[in-house]
Amino acid sequence: MKVLITGGAGYIGSTICSALLDQGHTPIILDSLITGKIEFTRDRIFYRGDILDTELLKQIFTDHPDIQGTIHCAALIVVPESVEKPYEYYAENVWKSTNFFHQLHQLGYPRVVFSSSAAIYDVVPGYMVNESSPLKPNSPYARTKYMMEMVLQDFCVAYGMKGIALRYFNPIGADPLMRSGIHAKDPSHILGKLVDVARGKQPVFNITGTNWPTRDGTGIRDYIHVWDLASAHINAMQHFDSVIQATDNRACPYQVINLGTGRGVTVREMVIAFEKVYGQTLEKREVDPRPGDVAGSYANADTALSLLNWKAEMSLEQGISDALKWGALRKERLGYE
Ligand SMILES: NC(=O)c1ccc[n+]([C@@H]2O[C@H](COP(=O)([O-])OP(=O)(O)OC[C@H]3O[C@@H](n4cnc5c(N)ncnc54)[C@H](O)[C@@H]3O)[C@@H](O)[C@H]2O)c1
């Protein structure tokens, strides 16, 4: 099958492309390279441009009329930056995506898989969330994801689009064949920071927040290997119509699915696992939570199992090991550590 992937030069999009290629499918990449890497598009069908570029979209669908659906990963994704630059985030993630979905509708390509985020959930007692759990997006970034879920849902009702919003928990690791991985120069996520400390880029790892009401006082997350995440997208595209048919509300061909492991891991547990895989202890210190930090959540992943026939297979240790391997390759692949 042929699939359009926006943001296919990014961390998750490029991994989805690798997984599609490995299974004999054809990804068509649309990426502006605003943050993505040209290195991740080599030997792949790649259109460099913005999702807002109507002419380019027409060209893509003229060149590839047999595209079965779109996986929409393109977005700006850095939470603290979204607090400083809300205009850019709402413009890039909401305004442009709204136009993009409308173009897809007008061009007659109604199937959309949307990269949403567990960051839109409220914190609930016990920390496990299912798709009906209360939402409370806590940053401009998270609000853009929430808003785009609403836009997609409304477009499904009004225009006959068909949408699957995949709420990712915390992606870790890299493509197991090391074709791509995290590319941010200063990763803002925990595992990127741990790798930076292990590689001597940072002197110390900050445990941000030790007084949360969790089992050890540190934040709890659900770390999912990016390769598992990628394979869920393939299942979503392959089972697209049956997933949509399974919706309770016939008038709204739209589904929301959590993508997580179903296992909560605290920051301290993550550090212990990291040190075990790395084989050395790291310099650590306990500091206050960052603005906007929350105790966290982990996924109830039952819907993914029943609708996508998918569950996470790869371990936390595999994710850590792949992140370390990719960390050692970054200089050669991207030109920077
Ligand atoms: N990484 C995470 O922890 C995480 C968690 C939950 C959800 N997500 C979502 O997954 C998606 C992919 O995230 P990622 O980590 O791969 O980020 P990334 O920054 O690596 O990839 C995003 C890609 O989108 C491209 N892009 C951005 N705006 C564009 C535009 N207007 N037109 C064309 N291309 C554009 C960028 O160049 C980049 O290649 C995002 O939608 C993000 O919100 C990510």
mmCIF file of C-alpha atoms in Angstrom, residues 25-293:
data_model
loop_
_atom_site.group_PDB
_atom_site.id
_atom_site.type_symbol
_atom_site.label_atom_id
_atom_site.label_comp_id
_atom_site.label_asym_id
_atom_site.label_seq_id
_atom_site.Cartn_x
_atom_site.Cartn_y
_atom_site.Cartn_z
ATOM 1 C CA HIS A 25 4.754 -0.762 1.447
ATOM 2 C CA THR A 26 5.537 2.619 -0.134
ATOM 3 C CA PRO A 27 5.752 5.718 2.053
ATOM 4 C CA ILE A 28 5.451 9.098 0.328
ATOM 5 C CA ILE A 29 7.082 11.738 2.510
ATOM 6 C CA LEU A 30 5.952 15.357 2.748
ATOM 7 C CA ASP A 31 8.171 17.400 5.058
ATOM 8 C CA SER A 32 9.324 21.022 5.140
ATOM 9 C CA LEU A 33 12.477 20.084 7.099
ATOM 10 C CA ILE A 34 11.634 22.844 9.571
ATOM 11 C CA THR A 35 13.013 20.470 12.191
ATOM 12 C CA GLY A 36 13.342 17.158 10.308
ATOM 13 C CA LYS A 37 16.463 15.756 8.690
ATOM 14 C CA ILE A 38 17.123 15.326 5.000
ATOM 15 C CA GLU A 39 19.358 12.383 5.970
ATOM 16 C CA PHE A 40 16.197 10.469 6.995
ATOM 17 C CA THR A 41 14.661 10.834 3.522
ATOM 18 C CA ARG A 42 17.524 9.385 1.452
ATOM 19 C CA ASP A 43 16.402 6.752 -1.075
ATOM 20 C CA ARG A 44 12.779 7.472 -0.198
ATOM 21 C CA ILE A 45 10.055 9.252 -2.160
ATOM 22 C CA PHE A 46 10.288 12.740 -0.694
ATOM 23 C CA TYR A 47 8.500 16.013 -1.399
ATOM 24 C CA ARG A 48 10.108 18.920 0.397
ATOM 25 C CA GLY A 49 7.436 21.443 1.297
ATOM 26 C CA ASP A 50 4.893 22.699 3.745
ATOM 27 C CA ILE A 51 1.587 20.979 4.504
ATOM 28 C CA LEU A 52 -0.008 24.341 3.650
ATOM 29 C CA ASP A 53 1.236 24.199 0.052
ATOM 30 C CA THR A 54 -1.914 23.345 -1.912
ATOM 31 C CA GLU A 55 -0.165 23.097 -5.278
ATOM 32 C CA LEU A 56 2.387 20.665 -3.880
ATOM 33 C CA LEU A 57 -0.399 18.536 -2.394
ATOM 34 C CA LYS A 58 -2.160 18.394 -5.764
ATOM 35 C CA GLN A 59 1.136 17.383 -7.354
ATOM 36 C CA ILE A 60 1.664 14.590 -4.813
ATOM 37 C CA PHE A 61 -1.797 13.118 -5.397
ATOM 38 C CA THR A 62 -1.441 13.496 -9.174
ATOM 39 C CA ASP A 63 1.863 11.628 -9.031
ATOM 40 C CA HIS A 64 0.462 9.015 -6.616
ATOM 41 C CA PRO A 65 -3.318 8.716 -7.079
ATOM 42 C CA ASP A 66 -3.211 5.304 -5.371
ATOM 43 C CA ILE A 67 -2.339 6.724 -1.933
ATOM 44 C CA GLN A 68 -4.601 4.856 0.524
ATOM 45 C CA GLY A 69 -4.405 7.252 3.405
ATOM 46 C CA THR A 70 -2.395 9.868 5.260
ATOM 47 C CA ILE A 71 -0.430 9.624 8.485
ATOM 48 C CA HIS A 72 -0.167 13.186 9.759
ATOM 49 C CA CYS A 73 2.924 13.498 11.975
ATOM 50 C CA ALA A 74 4.076 16.996 10.929
ATOM 51 C CA ALA A 75 4.066 19.380 13.883
ATOM 52 C CA LEU A 76 6.192 21.438 16.220
ATOM 53 C CA ILE A 77 6.642 19.390 19.366
ATOM 54 C CA VAL A 78 8.677 21.103 22.099
ATOM 55 C CA VAL A 79 6.512 21.860 25.149
ATOM 56 C CA PRO A 80 8.605 24.678 26.751
ATOM 57 C CA GLU A 81 9.023 26.345 23.344
ATOM 58 C CA SER A 82 5.240 26.255 22.901
ATOM 59 C CA VAL A 83 4.872 28.191 26.165
ATOM 60 C CA GLU A 84 7.243 30.878 24.839
ATOM 61 C CA LYS A 85 5.885 30.906 21.271
ATOM 62 C CA PRO A 86 2.177 30.015 21.368
ATOM 63 C CA TYR A 87 1.487 31.888 18.115
ATOM 64 C CA GLU A 88 3.937 29.701 16.194
ATOM 65 C CA TYR A 89 2.485 26.546 17.721
ATOM 66 C CA TYR A 90 -1.156 27.387 17.014
ATOM 67 C CA ALA A 91 -0.254 28.571 13.502
ATOM 68 C CA GLU A 92 1.881 25.536 12.630
ATOM 69 C CA ASN A 93 -0.059 22.807 14.382
ATOM 70 C CA VAL A 94 -3.646 24.028 14.242
ATOM 71 C CA TRP A 95 -4.095 26.485 11.391
ATOM 72 C CA LYS A 96 -1.912 24.610 8.915
ATOM 73 C CA SER A 97 -3.264 21.187 9.907
ATOM 74 C CA THR A 98 -6.855 22.401 9.597
ATOM 75 C CA ASN A 99 -6.137 23.594 6.068
ATOM 76 C CA PHE A 100 -4.304 20.388 5.318
ATOM 77 C CA PHE A 101 -7.247 18.203 6.420
ATOM 78 C CA HIS A 102 -9.577 20.347 4.338
ATOM 79 C CA GLN A 103 -7.350 19.880 1.297
ATOM 80 C CA LEU A 104 -7.326 16.119 1.843
ATOM 81 C CA HIS A 105 -11.124 16.198 1.895
ATOM 82 C CA GLN A 106 -11.320 18.318 -1.256
ATOM 83 C CA LEU A 107 -8.844 16.139 -3.107
ATOM 84 C CA GLY A 108 -10.864 13.032 -2.175
ATOM 85 C CA TYR A 109 -8.445 11.403 0.285
ATOM 86 C CA PRO A 110 -10.529 11.109 3.475
ATOM 87 C CA ARG A 111 -8.478 8.598 5.528
ATOM 88 C CA VAL A 112 -6.307 10.251 8.176
ATOM 89 C CA VAL A 113 -4.249 8.801 11.006
ATOM 90 C CA PHE A 114 -3.361 11.691 13.314
ATOM 91 C CA SER A 115 -0.371 11.813 15.706
ATOM 92 C CA SER A 116 -1.960 12.859 18.976
ATOM 93 C CA SER A 117 -0.486 12.744 22.430
ATOM 94 C CA ALA A 118 -1.068 11.415 25.922
ATOM 95 C CA ALA A 119 -0.117 14.944 27.015
ATOM 96 C CA ILE A 120 -3.791 15.852 26.607
ATOM 97 C CA TYR A 121 -4.912 13.645 29.540
ATOM 98 C CA ASP A 122 -5.628 14.921 33.004
ATOM 99 C CA VAL A 123 -3.851 13.173 35.887
ATOM 100 C CA VAL A 124 -6.191 10.530 37.331
ATOM 101 C CA PRO A 125 -6.045 8.469 40.542
ATOM 102 C CA GLY A 126 -3.876 5.414 39.878
ATOM 103 C CA TYR A 127 -2.408 7.154 36.765
ATOM 104 C CA MET A 128 -3.812 4.706 34.221
ATOM 105 C CA VAL A 129 -5.879 6.369 31.496
ATOM 106 C CA ASN A 130 -8.169 4.925 28.853
ATOM 107 C CA GLU A 131 -9.539 6.802 25.853
ATOM 108 C CA SER A 132 -12.527 8.088 27.846
ATOM 109 C CA SER A 133 -10.470 9.453 30.739
ATOM 110 C CA PRO A 134 -10.758 13.180 31.424
ATOM 111 C CA LEU A 135 -8.644 15.515 29.313
ATOM 112 C CA LYS A 136 -6.724 18.542 30.491
ATOM 113 C CA PRO A 137 -4.042 19.641 28.029
ATOM 114 C CA ASN A 138 -1.539 21.534 30.096
ATOM 115 C CA SER A 139 0.550 23.485 27.575
ATOM 116 C CA PRO A 140 0.003 25.277 24.259
ATOM 117 C CA TYR A 141 1.600 22.251 22.534
ATOM 118 C CA ALA A 142 -0.818 19.812 24.184
ATOM 119 C CA ARG A 143 -3.724 22.135 23.420
ATOM 120 C CA THR A 144 -2.815 22.091 19.712
ATOM 121 C CA LYS A 145 -3.080 18.294 19.765
ATOM 122 C CA TYR A 146 -6.406 18.437 21.600
ATOM 123 C CA MET A 147 -7.740 21.050 19.170
ATOM 124 C CA MET A 148 -6.722 19.014 16.130
ATOM 125 C CA GLU A 149 -8.525 15.977 17.510
ATOM 126 C CA MET A 150 -11.657 18.137 17.714
ATOM 127 C CA VAL A 151 -11.133 19.516 14.189
ATOM 128 C CA LEU A 152 -10.659 16.034 12.757
ATOM 129 C CA GLN A 153 -13.728 14.748 14.566
ATOM 130 C CA ASP A 154 -15.849 17.648 13.250
ATOM 131 C CA PHE A 155 -14.534 17.094 9.711
ATOM 132 C CA CYS A 156 -15.466 13.415 10.016
ATOM 133 C CA VAL A 157 -19.043 14.361 10.901
ATOM 134 C CA ALA A 158 -19.424 17.167 8.355
ATOM 135 C CA TYR A 159 -17.339 16.089 5.365
ATOM 136 C CA GLY A 160 -17.289 12.306 5.585
ATOM 137 C CA MET A 161 -13.633 12.210 6.486
ATOM 138 C CA LYS A 162 -12.449 9.173 8.429
ATOM 139 C CA GLY A 163 -10.069 9.773 11.301
ATOM 140 C CA ILE A 164 -8.025 7.738 13.737
ATOM 141 C CA ALA A 165 -6.304 9.765 16.453
ATOM 142 C CA LEU A 166 -3.432 7.806 17.982
ATOM 143 C CA ARG A 167 -2.497 9.122 21.419
ATOM 144 C CA TYR A 168 1.198 8.335 21.816
ATOM 145 C CA PHE A 169 2.631 7.950 25.279
ATOM 146 C CA ASN A 170 6.421 8.459 25.565
ATOM 147 C CA PRO A 171 8.332 7.219 22.538
ATOM 148 C CA ILE A 172 11.886 6.016 23.201
ATOM 149 C CA GLY A 173 14.660 4.232 21.328
ATOM 150 C CA ALA A 174 15.448 4.312 17.635
ATOM 151 C CA ASP A 175 14.930 2.238 14.532
ATOM 152 C CA PRO A 176 16.539 -1.116 15.480
ATOM 153 C CA LEU A 177 18.499 -0.970 12.167
ATOM 154 C CA MET A 178 19.702 2.540 13.106
ATOM 155 C CA ARG A 179 18.332 4.261 9.993
ATOM 156 C CA SER A 180 17.017 7.117 12.155
ATOM 157 C CA GLY A 181 16.494 8.211 15.739
ATOM 158 C CA ILE A 182 16.185 11.302 17.916
ATOM 159 C CA HIS A 183 17.628 14.300 16.073
ATOM 160 C CA ALA A 184 17.024 17.211 18.497
ATOM 161 C CA LYS A 185 20.313 18.863 19.442
ATOM 162 C CA ASP A 186 19.220 19.201 23.063
ATOM 163 C CA PRO A 187 16.625 16.520 23.681
ATOM 164 C CA SER A 188 13.945 17.585 26.132
ATOM 165 C CA HIS A 189 12.836 14.036 26.965
ATOM 166 C CA ILE A 190 14.208 11.962 29.833
ATOM 167 C CA LEU A 191 15.992 9.268 27.807
ATOM 168 C CA GLY A 192 17.681 11.821 25.531
ATOM 169 C CA LYS A 193 18.934 13.595 28.642
ATOM 170 C CA LEU A 194 20.197 10.351 30.174
ATOM 171 C CA VAL A 195 22.067 9.546 26.951
ATOM 172 C CA ASP A 196 23.556 13.070 26.991
ATOM 173 C CA VAL A 197 24.865 12.520 30.536
ATOM 174 C CA ALA A 198 26.224 9.075 29.654
ATOM 175 C CA ARG A 199 28.032 10.536 26.644
ATOM 176 C CA GLY A 200 29.484 13.410 28.673
ATOM 177 C CA LYS A 201 27.435 16.115 26.906
ATOM 178 C CA GLN A 202 25.818 17.037 30.231
ATOM 179 C CA PRO A 203 27.498 16.715 33.637
ATOM 180 C CA VAL A 204 24.504 15.592 35.686
ATOM 181 C CA PHE A 205 20.999 14.169 35.311
ATOM 182 C CA ASN A 206 18.277 16.204 37.045
ATOM 183 C CA ILE A 207 15.442 14.243 38.630
ATOM 184 C CA THR A 208 12.789 16.921 38.267
ATOM 185 C CA GLY A 209 10.238 16.490 41.038
ATOM 186 C CA THR A 210 10.465 14.003 43.900
ATOM 187 C CA ASN A 211 7.298 14.819 45.820
ATOM 188 C CA TRP A 212 4.633 13.552 43.469
ATOM 189 C CA PRO A 213 2.126 11.149 45.046
ATOM 190 C CA THR A 214 3.595 8.205 43.058
ATOM 191 C CA ARG A 215 5.209 5.047 44.504
ATOM 192 C CA ASP A 216 8.642 6.711 44.781
ATOM 193 C CA GLY A 217 7.769 10.409 44.514
ATOM 194 C CA THR A 218 8.973 10.852 40.922
ATOM 195 C CA GLY A 219 6.877 11.306 37.801
ATOM 196 C CA ILE A 220 5.356 8.271 36.099
ATOM 197 C CA ARG A 221 5.288 7.708 32.322
ATOM 198 C CA ASP A 222 4.665 4.959 29.787
ATOM 199 C CA TYR A 223 7.766 4.510 27.622
ATOM 200 C CA ILE A 224 7.010 2.911 24.294
ATOM 201 C CA HIS A 225 9.661 1.823 21.820
ATOM 202 C CA VAL A 226 9.364 3.919 18.653
ATOM 203 C CA TRP A 227 9.503 0.722 16.570
ATOM 204 C CA ASP A 228 6.404 -0.612 18.340
ATOM 205 C CA LEU A 229 4.772 2.767 17.763
ATOM 206 C CA ALA A 230 5.612 2.559 14.061
ATOM 207 C CA SER A 231 4.130 -0.899 13.689
ATOM 208 C CA ALA A 232 0.854 0.305 15.258
ATOM 209 C CA HIS A 233 0.553 2.831 12.401
ATOM 210 C CA ILE A 234 0.882 0.100 9.822
ATOM 211 C CA ASN A 235 -1.878 -1.876 11.537
ATOM 212 C CA ALA A 236 -4.000 1.295 11.673
ATOM 213 C CA MET A 237 -3.613 1.804 7.912
ATOM 214 C CA GLN A 238 -4.158 -1.880 7.131
ATOM 215 C CA HIS A 239 -7.264 -2.217 9.317
ATOM 216 C CA PHE A 240 -8.430 1.342 8.686
ATOM 217 C CA ASP A 241 -11.954 0.627 7.501
ATOM 218 C CA SER A 242 -12.736 -1.973 10.161
ATOM 219 C CA VAL A 243 -11.402 0.348 12.872
ATOM 220 C CA ILE A 244 -13.735 3.065 11.647
ATOM 221 C CA GLN A 245 -16.670 0.659 11.354
ATOM 222 C CA ALA A 246 -16.185 -0.318 15.003
ATOM 223 C CA THR A 247 -17.103 3.187 16.145
ATOM 224 C CA ASP A 248 -20.147 3.426 18.449
ATOM 225 C CA ASN A 249 -21.451 6.467 16.636
ATOM 226 C CA ARG A 250 -22.223 5.815 12.941
ATOM 227 C CA ALA A 251 -22.553 9.547 12.319
ATOM 228 C CA CYS A 252 -18.957 10.122 13.344
ATOM 229 C CA PRO A 253 -16.384 7.927 11.590
ATOM 230 C CA TYR A 254 -13.650 8.713 14.091
ATOM 231 C CA GLN A 255 -11.706 6.655 16.636
ATOM 232 C CA VAL A 256 -9.248 7.473 19.394
ATOM 233 C CA ILE A 257 -6.645 4.866 20.369
ATOM 234 C CA ASN A 258 -3.971 4.955 23.074
ATOM 235 C CA LEU A 259 -0.523 3.734 22.046
ATOM 236 C CA GLY A 260 1.379 2.733 25.146
ATOM 237 C CA THR A 261 2.731 -0.377 26.838
ATOM 238 C CA GLY A 262 0.228 -0.434 29.688
ATOM 239 C CA ARG A 263 3.090 -0.212 32.163
ATOM 240 C CA GLY A 264 3.921 2.857 34.246
ATOM 241 C CA VAL A 265 7.603 3.531 34.933
ATOM 242 C CA THR A 266 8.791 6.222 37.351
ATOM 243 C CA VAL A 267 11.768 8.485 36.700
ATOM 244 C CA ARG A 268 13.795 6.683 39.371
ATOM 245 C CA GLU A 269 12.924 3.309 37.821
ATOM 246 C CA MET A 270 13.954 4.631 34.417
ATOM 247 C CA VAL A 271 17.315 5.812 35.800
ATOM 248 C CA ILE A 272 17.952 2.416 37.426
ATOM 249 C CA ALA A 273 17.095 0.593 34.169
ATOM 250 C CA PHE A 274 19.316 2.987 32.215
ATOM 251 C CA GLU A 275 22.301 2.494 34.521
ATOM 252 C CA LYS A 276 21.869 -1.288 34.287
ATOM 253 C CA VAL A 277 21.855 -1.269 30.476
ATOM 254 C CA TYR A 278 24.659 1.303 30.297
ATOM 255 C CA GLY A 279 26.724 -0.599 32.875
ATOM 256 C CA GLN A 280 27.704 2.460 34.915
ATOM 257 C CA THR A 281 26.047 4.788 37.387
ATOM 258 C CA LEU A 282 25.393 8.405 36.411
ATOM 259 C CA GLU A 283 25.766 11.646 38.322
ATOM 260 C CA LYS A 284 22.258 12.611 39.494
ATOM 261 C CA ARG A 285 20.627 15.334 41.541
ATOM 262 C CA GLU A 286 17.102 16.000 42.731
ATOM 263 C CA VAL A 287 15.567 19.321 41.724
ATOM 264 C CA ASP A 288 12.136 20.961 41.699
ATOM 265 C CA PRO A 289 9.650 20.088 38.965
ATOM 266 C CA ARG A 290 9.782 22.245 35.831
ATOM 267 C CA PRO A 291 6.850 24.598 35.175
ATOM 268 C CA GLY A 292 3.989 22.626 33.692
ATOM 269 C CA ASP A 293 5.288 19.232 34.898
#
